[in-house]
Short mmCIF file of C-alpha atoms and ligand atoms in Angstrom, two decimals:
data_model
loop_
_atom_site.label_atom_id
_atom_site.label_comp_id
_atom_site.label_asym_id
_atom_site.label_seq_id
_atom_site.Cartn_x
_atom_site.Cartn_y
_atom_site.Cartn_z
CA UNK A 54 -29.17 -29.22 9.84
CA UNK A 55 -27.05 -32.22 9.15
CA UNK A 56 -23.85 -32.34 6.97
CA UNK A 57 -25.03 -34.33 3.75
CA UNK A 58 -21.74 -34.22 1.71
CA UNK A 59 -18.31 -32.93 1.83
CA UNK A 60 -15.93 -32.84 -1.26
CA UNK A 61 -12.91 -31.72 -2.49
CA UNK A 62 -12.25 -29.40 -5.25
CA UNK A 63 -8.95 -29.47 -6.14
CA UNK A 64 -7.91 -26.75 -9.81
CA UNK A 65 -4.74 -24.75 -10.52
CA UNK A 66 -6.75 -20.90 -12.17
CA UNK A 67 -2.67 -19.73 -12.38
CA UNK A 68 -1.67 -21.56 -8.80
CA UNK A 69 -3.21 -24.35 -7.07
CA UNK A 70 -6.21 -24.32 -5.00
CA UNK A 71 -7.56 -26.39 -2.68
CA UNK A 72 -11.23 -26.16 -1.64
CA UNK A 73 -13.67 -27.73 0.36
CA UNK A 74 -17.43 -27.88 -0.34
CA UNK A 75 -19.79 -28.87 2.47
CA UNK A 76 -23.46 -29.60 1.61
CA UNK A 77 -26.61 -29.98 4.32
CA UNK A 78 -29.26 -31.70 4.12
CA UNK A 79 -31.09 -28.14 3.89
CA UNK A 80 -29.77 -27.43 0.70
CA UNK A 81 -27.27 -25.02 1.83
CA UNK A 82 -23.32 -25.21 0.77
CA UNK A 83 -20.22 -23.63 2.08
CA UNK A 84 -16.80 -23.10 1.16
CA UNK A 85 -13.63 -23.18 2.99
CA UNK A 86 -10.21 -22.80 1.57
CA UNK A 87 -7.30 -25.58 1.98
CA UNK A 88 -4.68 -24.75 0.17
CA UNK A 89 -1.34 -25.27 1.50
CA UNK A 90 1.15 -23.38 -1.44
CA UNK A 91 3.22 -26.79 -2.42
CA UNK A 92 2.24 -29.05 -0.21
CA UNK A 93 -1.72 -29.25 -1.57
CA UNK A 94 -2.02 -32.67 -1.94
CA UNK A 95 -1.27 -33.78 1.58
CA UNK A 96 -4.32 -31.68 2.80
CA UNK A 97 -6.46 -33.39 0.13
CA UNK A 98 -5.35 -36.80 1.26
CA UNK A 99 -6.37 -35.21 4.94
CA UNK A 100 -9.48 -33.85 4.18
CA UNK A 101 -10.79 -36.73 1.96
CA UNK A 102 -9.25 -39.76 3.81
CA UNK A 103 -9.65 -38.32 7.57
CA UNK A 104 -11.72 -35.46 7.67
CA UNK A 105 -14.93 -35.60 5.17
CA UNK A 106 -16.34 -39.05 6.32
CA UNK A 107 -16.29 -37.70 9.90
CA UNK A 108 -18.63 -34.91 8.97
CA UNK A 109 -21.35 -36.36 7.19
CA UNK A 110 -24.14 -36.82 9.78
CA UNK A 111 -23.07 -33.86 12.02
CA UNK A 112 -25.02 -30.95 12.73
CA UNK A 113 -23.52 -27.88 10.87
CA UNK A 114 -24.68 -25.38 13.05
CA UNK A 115 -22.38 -26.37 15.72
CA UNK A 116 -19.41 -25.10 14.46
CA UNK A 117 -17.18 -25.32 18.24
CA UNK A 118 -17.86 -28.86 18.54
CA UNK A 119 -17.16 -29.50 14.80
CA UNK A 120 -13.85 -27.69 15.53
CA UNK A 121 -13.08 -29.50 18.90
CA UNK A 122 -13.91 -32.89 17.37
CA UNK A 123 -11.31 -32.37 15.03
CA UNK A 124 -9.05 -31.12 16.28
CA UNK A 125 -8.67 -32.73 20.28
CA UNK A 126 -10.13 -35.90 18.52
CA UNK A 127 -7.64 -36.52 16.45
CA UNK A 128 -4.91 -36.98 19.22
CA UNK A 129 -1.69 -35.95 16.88
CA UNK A 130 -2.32 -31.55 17.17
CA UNK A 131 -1.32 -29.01 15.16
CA UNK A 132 0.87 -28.69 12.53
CA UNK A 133 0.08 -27.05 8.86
CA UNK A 134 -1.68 -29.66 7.65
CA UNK A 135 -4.05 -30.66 9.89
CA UNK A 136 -4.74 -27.01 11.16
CA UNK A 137 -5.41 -25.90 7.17
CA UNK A 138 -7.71 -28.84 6.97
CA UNK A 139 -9.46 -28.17 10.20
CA UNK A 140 -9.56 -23.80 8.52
CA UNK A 141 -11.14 -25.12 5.88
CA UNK A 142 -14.26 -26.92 8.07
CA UNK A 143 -14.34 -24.28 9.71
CA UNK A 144 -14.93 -21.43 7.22
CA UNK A 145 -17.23 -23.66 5.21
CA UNK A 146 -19.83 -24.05 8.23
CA UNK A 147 -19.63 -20.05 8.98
CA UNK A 148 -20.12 -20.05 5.28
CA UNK A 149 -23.17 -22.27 5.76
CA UNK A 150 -24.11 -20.76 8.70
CA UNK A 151 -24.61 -17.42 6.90
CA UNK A 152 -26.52 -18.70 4.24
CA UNK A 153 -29.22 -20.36 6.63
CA UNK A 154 -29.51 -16.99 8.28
CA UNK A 155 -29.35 -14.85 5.47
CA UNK A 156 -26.37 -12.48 7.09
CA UNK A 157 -22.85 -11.68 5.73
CA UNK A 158 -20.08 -13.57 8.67
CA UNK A 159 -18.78 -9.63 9.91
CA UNK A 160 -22.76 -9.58 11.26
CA UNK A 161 -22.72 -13.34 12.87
CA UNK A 162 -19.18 -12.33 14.62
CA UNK A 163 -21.07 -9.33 15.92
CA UNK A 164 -21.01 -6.67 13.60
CA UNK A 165 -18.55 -4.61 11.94
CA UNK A 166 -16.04 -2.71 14.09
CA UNK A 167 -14.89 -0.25 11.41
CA UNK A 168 -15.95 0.99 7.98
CA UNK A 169 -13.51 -1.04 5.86
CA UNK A 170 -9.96 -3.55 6.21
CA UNK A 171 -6.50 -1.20 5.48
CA UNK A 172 -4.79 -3.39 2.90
CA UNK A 173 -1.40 -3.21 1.63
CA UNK A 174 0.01 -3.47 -1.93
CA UNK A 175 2.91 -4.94 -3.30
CA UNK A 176 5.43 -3.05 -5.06
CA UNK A 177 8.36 -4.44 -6.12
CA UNK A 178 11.43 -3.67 -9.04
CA UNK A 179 14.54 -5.25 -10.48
CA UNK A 180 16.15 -1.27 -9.72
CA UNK A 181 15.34 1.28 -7.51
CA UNK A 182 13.93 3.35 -10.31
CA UNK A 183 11.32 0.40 -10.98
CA UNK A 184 10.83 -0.04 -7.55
CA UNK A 185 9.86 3.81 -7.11
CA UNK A 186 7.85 3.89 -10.09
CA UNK A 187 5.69 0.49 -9.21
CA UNK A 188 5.23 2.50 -5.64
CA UNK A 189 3.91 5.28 -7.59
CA UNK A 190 1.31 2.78 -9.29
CA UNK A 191 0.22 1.82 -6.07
CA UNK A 192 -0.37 4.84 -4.80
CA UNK A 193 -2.36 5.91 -8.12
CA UNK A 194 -4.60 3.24 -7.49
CA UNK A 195 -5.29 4.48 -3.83
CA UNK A 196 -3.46 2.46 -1.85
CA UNK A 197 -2.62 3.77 1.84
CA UNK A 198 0.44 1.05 2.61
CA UNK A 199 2.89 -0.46 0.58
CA UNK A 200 4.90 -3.30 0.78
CA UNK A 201 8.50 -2.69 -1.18
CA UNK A 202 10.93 -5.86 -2.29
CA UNK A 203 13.50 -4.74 -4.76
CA UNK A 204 16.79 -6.97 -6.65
CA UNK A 205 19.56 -6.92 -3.92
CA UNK A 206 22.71 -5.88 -6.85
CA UNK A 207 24.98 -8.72 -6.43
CA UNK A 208 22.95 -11.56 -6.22
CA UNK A 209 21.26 -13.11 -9.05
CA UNK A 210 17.51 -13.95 -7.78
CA UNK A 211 15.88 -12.22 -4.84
CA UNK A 212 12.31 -13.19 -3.26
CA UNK A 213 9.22 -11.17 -3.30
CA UNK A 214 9.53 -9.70 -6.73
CA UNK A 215 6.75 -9.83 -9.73
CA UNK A 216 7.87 -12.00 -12.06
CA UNK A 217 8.12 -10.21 -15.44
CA UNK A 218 5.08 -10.95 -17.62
CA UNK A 219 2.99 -11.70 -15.33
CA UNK A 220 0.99 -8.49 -13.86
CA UNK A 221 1.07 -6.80 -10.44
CA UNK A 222 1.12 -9.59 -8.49
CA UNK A 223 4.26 -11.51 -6.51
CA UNK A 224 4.43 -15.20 -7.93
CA UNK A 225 7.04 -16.98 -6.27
CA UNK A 226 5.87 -20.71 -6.71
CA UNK A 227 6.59 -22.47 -10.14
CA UNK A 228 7.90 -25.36 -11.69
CA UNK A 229 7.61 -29.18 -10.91
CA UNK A 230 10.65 -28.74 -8.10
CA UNK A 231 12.14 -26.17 -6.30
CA UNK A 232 14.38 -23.55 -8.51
CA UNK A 233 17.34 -22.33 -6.15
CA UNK A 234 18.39 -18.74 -5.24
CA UNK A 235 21.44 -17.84 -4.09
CA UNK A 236 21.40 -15.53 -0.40
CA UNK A 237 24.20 -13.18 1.03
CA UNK A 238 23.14 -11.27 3.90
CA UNK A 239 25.89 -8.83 3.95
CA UNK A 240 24.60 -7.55 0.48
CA UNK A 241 21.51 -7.42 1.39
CA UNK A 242 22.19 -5.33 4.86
CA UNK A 243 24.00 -2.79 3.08
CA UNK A 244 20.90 -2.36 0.05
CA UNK A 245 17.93 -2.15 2.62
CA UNK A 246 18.19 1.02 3.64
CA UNK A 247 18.67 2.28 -0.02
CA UNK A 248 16.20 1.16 -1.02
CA UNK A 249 13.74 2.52 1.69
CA UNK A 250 15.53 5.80 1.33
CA UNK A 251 14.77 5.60 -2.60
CA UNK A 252 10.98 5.27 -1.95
CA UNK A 253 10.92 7.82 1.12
CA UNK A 254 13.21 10.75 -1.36
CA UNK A 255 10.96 10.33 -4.52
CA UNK A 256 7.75 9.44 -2.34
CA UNK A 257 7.71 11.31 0.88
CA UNK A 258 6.10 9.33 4.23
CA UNK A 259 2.31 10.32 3.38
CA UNK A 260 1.46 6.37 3.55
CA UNK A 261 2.67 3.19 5.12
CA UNK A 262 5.96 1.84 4.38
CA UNK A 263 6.44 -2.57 4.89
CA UNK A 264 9.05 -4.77 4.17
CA UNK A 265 9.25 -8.57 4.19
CA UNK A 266 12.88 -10.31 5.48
CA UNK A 267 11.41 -13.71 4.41
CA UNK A 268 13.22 -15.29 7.98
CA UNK A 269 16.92 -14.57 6.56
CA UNK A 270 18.14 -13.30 9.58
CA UNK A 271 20.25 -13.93 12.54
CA UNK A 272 18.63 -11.98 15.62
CA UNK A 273 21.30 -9.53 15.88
CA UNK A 274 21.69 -8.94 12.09
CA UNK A 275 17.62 -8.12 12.03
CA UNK A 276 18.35 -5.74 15.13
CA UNK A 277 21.15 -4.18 12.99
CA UNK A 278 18.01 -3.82 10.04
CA UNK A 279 15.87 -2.76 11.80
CA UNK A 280 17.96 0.04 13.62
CA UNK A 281 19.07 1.12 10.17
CA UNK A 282 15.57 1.44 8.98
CA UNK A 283 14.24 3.65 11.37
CA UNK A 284 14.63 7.11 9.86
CA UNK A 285 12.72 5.42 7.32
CA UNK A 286 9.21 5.03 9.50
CA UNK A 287 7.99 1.37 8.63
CA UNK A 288 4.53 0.44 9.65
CA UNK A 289 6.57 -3.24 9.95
CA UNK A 290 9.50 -5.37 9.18
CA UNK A 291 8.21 -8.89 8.43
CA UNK A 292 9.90 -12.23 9.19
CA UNK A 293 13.21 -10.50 10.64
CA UNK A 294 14.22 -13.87 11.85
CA UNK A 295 12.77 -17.75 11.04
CA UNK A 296 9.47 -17.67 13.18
CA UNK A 297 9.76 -20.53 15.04
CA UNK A 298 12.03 -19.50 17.41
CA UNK A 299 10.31 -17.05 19.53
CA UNK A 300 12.64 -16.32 22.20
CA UNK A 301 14.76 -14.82 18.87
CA UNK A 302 12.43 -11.77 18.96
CA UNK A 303 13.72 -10.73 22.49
CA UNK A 304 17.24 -9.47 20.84
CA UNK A 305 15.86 -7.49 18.09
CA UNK A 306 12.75 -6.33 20.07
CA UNK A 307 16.10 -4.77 22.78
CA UNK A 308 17.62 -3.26 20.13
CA UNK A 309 15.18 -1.14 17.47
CA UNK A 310 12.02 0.55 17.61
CA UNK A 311 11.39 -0.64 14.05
CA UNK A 312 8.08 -2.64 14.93
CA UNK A 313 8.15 -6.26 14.43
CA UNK A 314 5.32 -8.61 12.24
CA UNK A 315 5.59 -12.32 11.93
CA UNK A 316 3.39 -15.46 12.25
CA UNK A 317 2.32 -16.17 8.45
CA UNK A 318 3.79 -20.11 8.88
CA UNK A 319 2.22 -20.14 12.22
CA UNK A 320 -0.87 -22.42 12.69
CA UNK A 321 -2.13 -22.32 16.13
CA UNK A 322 -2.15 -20.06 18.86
CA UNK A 323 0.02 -21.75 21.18
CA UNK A 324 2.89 -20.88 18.41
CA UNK A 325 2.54 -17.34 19.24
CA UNK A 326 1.68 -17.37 23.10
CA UNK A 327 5.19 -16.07 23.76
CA UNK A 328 5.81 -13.33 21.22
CA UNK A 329 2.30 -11.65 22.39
CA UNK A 330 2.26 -12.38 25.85
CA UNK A 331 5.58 -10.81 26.21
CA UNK A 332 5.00 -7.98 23.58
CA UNK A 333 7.81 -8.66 21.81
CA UNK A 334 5.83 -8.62 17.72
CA UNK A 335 3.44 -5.59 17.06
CA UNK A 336 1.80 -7.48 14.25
CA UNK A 337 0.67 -11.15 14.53
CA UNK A 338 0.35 -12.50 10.94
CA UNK A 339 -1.67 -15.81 11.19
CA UNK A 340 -3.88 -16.23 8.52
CA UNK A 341 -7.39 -17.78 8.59
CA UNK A 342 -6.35 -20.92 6.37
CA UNK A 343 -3.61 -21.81 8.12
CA UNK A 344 -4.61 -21.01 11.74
CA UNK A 345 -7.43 -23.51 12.22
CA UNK A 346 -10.17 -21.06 10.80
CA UNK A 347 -12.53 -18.11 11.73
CA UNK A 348 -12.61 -19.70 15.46
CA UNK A 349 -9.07 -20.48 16.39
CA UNK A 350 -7.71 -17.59 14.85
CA UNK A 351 -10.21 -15.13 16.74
CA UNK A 352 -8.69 -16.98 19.76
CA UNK A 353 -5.18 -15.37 18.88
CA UNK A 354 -6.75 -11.97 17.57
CA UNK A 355 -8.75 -12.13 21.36
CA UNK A 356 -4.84 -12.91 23.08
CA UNK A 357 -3.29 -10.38 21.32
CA UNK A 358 -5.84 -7.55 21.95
CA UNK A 359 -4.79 -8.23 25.60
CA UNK A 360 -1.40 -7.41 25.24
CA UNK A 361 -1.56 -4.47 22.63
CA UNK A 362 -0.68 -6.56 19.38
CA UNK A 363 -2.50 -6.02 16.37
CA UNK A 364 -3.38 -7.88 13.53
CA UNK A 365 -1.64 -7.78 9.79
CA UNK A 366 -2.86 -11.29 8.45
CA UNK A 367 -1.19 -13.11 5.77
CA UNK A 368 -2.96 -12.66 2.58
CA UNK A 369 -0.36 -13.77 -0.49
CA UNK A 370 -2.15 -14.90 -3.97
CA UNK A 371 -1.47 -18.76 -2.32
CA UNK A 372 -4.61 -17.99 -0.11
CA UNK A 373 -8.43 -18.55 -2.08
CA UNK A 374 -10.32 -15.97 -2.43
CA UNK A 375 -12.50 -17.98 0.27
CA UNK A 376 -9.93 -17.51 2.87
CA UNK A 377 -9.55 -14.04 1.75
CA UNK A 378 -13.16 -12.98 1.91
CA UNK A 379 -12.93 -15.08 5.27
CA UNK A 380 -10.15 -12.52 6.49
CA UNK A 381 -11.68 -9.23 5.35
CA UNK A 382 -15.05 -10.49 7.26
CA UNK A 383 -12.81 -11.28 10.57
CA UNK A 384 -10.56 -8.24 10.12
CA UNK A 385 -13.46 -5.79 10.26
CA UNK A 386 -14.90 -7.02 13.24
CA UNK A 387 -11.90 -7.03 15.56
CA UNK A 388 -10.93 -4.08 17.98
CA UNK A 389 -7.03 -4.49 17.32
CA UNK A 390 -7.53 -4.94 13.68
CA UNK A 391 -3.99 -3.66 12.01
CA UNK A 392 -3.72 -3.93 8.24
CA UNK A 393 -4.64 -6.73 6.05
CA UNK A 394 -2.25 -8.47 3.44
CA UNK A 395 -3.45 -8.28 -0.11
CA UNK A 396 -1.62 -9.50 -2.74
CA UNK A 397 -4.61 -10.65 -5.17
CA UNK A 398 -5.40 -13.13 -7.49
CA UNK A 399 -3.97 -13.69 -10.98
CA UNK A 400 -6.68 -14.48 -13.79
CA UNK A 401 -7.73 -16.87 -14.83
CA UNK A 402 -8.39 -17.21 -10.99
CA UNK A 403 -11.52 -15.09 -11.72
CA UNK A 404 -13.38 -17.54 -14.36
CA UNK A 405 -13.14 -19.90 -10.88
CA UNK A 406 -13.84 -17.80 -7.84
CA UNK A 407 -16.42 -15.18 -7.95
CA UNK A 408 -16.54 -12.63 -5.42
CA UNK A 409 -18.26 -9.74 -3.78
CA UNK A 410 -14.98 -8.14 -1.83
CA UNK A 411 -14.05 -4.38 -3.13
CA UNK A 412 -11.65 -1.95 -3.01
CA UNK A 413 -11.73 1.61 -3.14
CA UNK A 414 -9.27 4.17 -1.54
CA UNK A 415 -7.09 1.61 -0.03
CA UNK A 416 -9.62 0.00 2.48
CA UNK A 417 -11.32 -3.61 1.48
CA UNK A 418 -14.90 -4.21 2.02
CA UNK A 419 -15.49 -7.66 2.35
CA UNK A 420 -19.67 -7.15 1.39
CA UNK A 421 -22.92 -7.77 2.51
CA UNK A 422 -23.74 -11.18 0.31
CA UNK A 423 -24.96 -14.05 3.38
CA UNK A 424 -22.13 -15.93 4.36
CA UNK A 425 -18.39 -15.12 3.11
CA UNK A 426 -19.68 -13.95 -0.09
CA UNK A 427 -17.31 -16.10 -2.48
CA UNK A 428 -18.78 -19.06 -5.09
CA UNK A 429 -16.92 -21.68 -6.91
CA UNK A 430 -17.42 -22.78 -10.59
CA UNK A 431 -17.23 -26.49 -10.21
CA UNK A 432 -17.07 -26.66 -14.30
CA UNK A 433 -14.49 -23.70 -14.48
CA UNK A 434 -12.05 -25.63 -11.55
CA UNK A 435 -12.22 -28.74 -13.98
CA UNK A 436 -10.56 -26.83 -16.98
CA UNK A 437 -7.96 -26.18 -14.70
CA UNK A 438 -6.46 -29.62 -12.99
CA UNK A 439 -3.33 -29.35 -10.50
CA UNK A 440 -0.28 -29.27 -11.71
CA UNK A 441 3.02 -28.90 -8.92
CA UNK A 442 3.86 -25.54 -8.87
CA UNK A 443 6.79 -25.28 -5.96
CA UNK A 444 8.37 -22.33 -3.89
CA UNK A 445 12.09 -21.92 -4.44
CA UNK A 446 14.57 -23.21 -1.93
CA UNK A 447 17.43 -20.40 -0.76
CA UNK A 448 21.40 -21.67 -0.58
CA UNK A 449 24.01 -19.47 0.46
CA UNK A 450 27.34 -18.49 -2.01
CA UNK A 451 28.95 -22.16 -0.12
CA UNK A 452 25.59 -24.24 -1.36
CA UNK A 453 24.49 -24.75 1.99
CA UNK A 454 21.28 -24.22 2.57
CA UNK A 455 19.07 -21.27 4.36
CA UNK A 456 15.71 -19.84 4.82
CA UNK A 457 13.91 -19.51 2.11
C1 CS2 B 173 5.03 -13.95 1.70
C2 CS2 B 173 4.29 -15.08 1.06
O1 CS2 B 173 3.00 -12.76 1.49
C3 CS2 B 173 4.03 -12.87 2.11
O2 CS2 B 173 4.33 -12.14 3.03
O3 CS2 B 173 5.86 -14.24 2.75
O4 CS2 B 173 4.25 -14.83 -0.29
C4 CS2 B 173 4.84 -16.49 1.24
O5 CS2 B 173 6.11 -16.60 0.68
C5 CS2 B 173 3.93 -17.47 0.60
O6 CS2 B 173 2.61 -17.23 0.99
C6 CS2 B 173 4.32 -18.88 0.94
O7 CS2 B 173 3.38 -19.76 0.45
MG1 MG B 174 5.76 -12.86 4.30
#
């Protein structure tokens, strides 16, 4: 079954999406997503420079040489980029690979493990009292865990919030360039644990409480977090500290018993070797589209089964639905599966992407359709051509600038 054709789809349904389309010479198709949230267009150039003329001729079934080809043959390793590109192969031949054989991916990656993926909603408010009553939404509409962001009083933007207007669904990325926020941790130390005690008073702790730092934090201030969240009983703190430095997580991990997630802006395995082998996350977040696919990121699900992490994958509306389906397929096959991220897609994302995922009662099913279960509308993406659509940038009070 040789590769015939590989192109890039490239529309903006509400936010840009990158997606690549592989054809064989058996008729079949798959899709793999490769969207990188403001930085789309160098994965295009990747893809359709680098990537897609090296495929055509190869056999699609062999999806671990496919992946090794790309990724030890291209010399230079890792990094977003190449690893979403390399995701994005990778899903569309398990994609493929489904279709030939007429089986949903859960049943090629040997069978389901549970009966459906624990997601988590977003709930979010300018005030507490909008904060409380979006939690309430959420848990009307039978959600089980629930991520809460709420306005830190005293500064004039904060991350992680719905934008007005716009639905239930956190939109941070807009505008040709970067808008700025303004950061002060000390403000936002002192309003955490409100705001956690706000949802726990009106809501009680009959469902699973999450929180995203967005990488704002110095290791000791995220120890000082998360010991002043724990009469609050998170499922996770997200992000306490910028990602990249692993050996960060040994302070924090000293100090609290508030467990620890992270990983979303990791993209291979070898990123996270230290945080799992050490046990010093409870929640690895790598996500299918940025981790190098279905097979790399089993790899770091595999790792971190070893050592007692689970999994809590990054699934913000920047993700496809292809990815997603990808991750609700993976998610309900692994034995350390945690919770799933799932933030949704904004119409008209819908006319574009047509699915077969559901939810009911706070668990996803991903669905029994062959392959990953998600089609593209080649005519629908055209009504909808890119357009930049950027992530703030985060300054503190002095202008200098921080984590975003
Ligand atoms: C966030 C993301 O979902 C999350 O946890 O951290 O929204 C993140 O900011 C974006 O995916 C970045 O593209
Ligand atoms: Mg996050």
């Amino acid at each position: 079954m040789k590769i015939v054709a590989a192109d890039v789809i490239v529309a903006s349904p509400g936010r840009n999406y990158v997606t690549l389309k592989i054809t064989t010479d058996s008729g079949s198709h798959g899709l793999g997503d490769a969207t990188l949230n403001g930085r789309e267009l160098a994965v295009v150039a990747y893809l359709r420079e680098h990537v897609c003329p090296l495929l055509i001729g190869r056999d699609a079934r062999r999806i671990n040489d496919v992946w090794q080809y790309l990724y030890r043959g291209a010399y230079w390793r890792r990094g977003p980029v190449t690893m979403t590109a390399i995701a994005a192969v990778d899903c569309a031949l398990w994609d493929i690979l489904g279709k030939e054989t007429g089986r949903p991916v859960h049943e090629l990656l040997g069978g389901a493990a549970r009966d459906g993926v624990l997601v988590y909603g977003h709930a979010s408010g300018q005030t507490l009292d909008e904060l409380t009553d979006d939690v309430a939404h959420y848990l009307e509409l039978g959600y089980r865990a629930i991520r809460v962001q709420a306005a830190v009083p005293g500064l004039d933007s904060t991350y992680g919030l719905h934008h007005p207007g716009t639905g239930h669904t956190y939109e941070p990325a807009d505008g040709a360039a970067p808008a700025d926020n303004v950061w002060h941790t000390p403000a936002y130390l002192d309003f955490a644990p409100q705001m956690m005690a706000a949802v726990r008073e009106r809501h009680g702790y009959g469902f699973h409480l999450l929180h995203d730092v967005h990488h704002r934090l110095s290791p000791l201030e995220a120890a000082q977090l998360g010991k002043s969240l724990e009469p609050y009983r998170m499922f996770w703190i997200e992000d306490p500290t910028p990602a990249e430095d692993q050996e960060a997580f040994r302070t924090i991990r000293q100090h609290t018993t508030t467990p620890i997630a992270t990983g979303e802006v990791f993209n291979s395995i070898w990123d996270c070797q230290t945080l799992i082998t050490e046990r010093l996350i409870d929640y690895i977040r790598t996500s299918v589209s940025h981790t190098g696919g279905i097979t790399h990121l089993r790899k770091i699900f595999d790792l971190a089964a070893l050592y007692g992490v689970r999994t809590g994958s990054h699934g913000a509306g920047d993700l496809s639905p292809v990815s997603f389906a990808a991750a609700l397929h993976l998610d309900l096959t692994v034995p350390n599966f945690g919770i799933q991220e799932y933030m949704g897609h904004l119409d008209p994302a819908g006319e574009v992407f047509r699915t077969s995922y559901t939810f009911q009662d706070g668990y996803m099913r991903p669905g029994d359709a062959p392959g990953l279960g998600v089609e593209i509308d080649e005519e629908a993406a055209a009504r909808y051509p890119y357009s930049p659509k950027y992530l703030p940038v985060n300054r503190l009070r002095d202008g200098s600038m921080h984590d975003w």
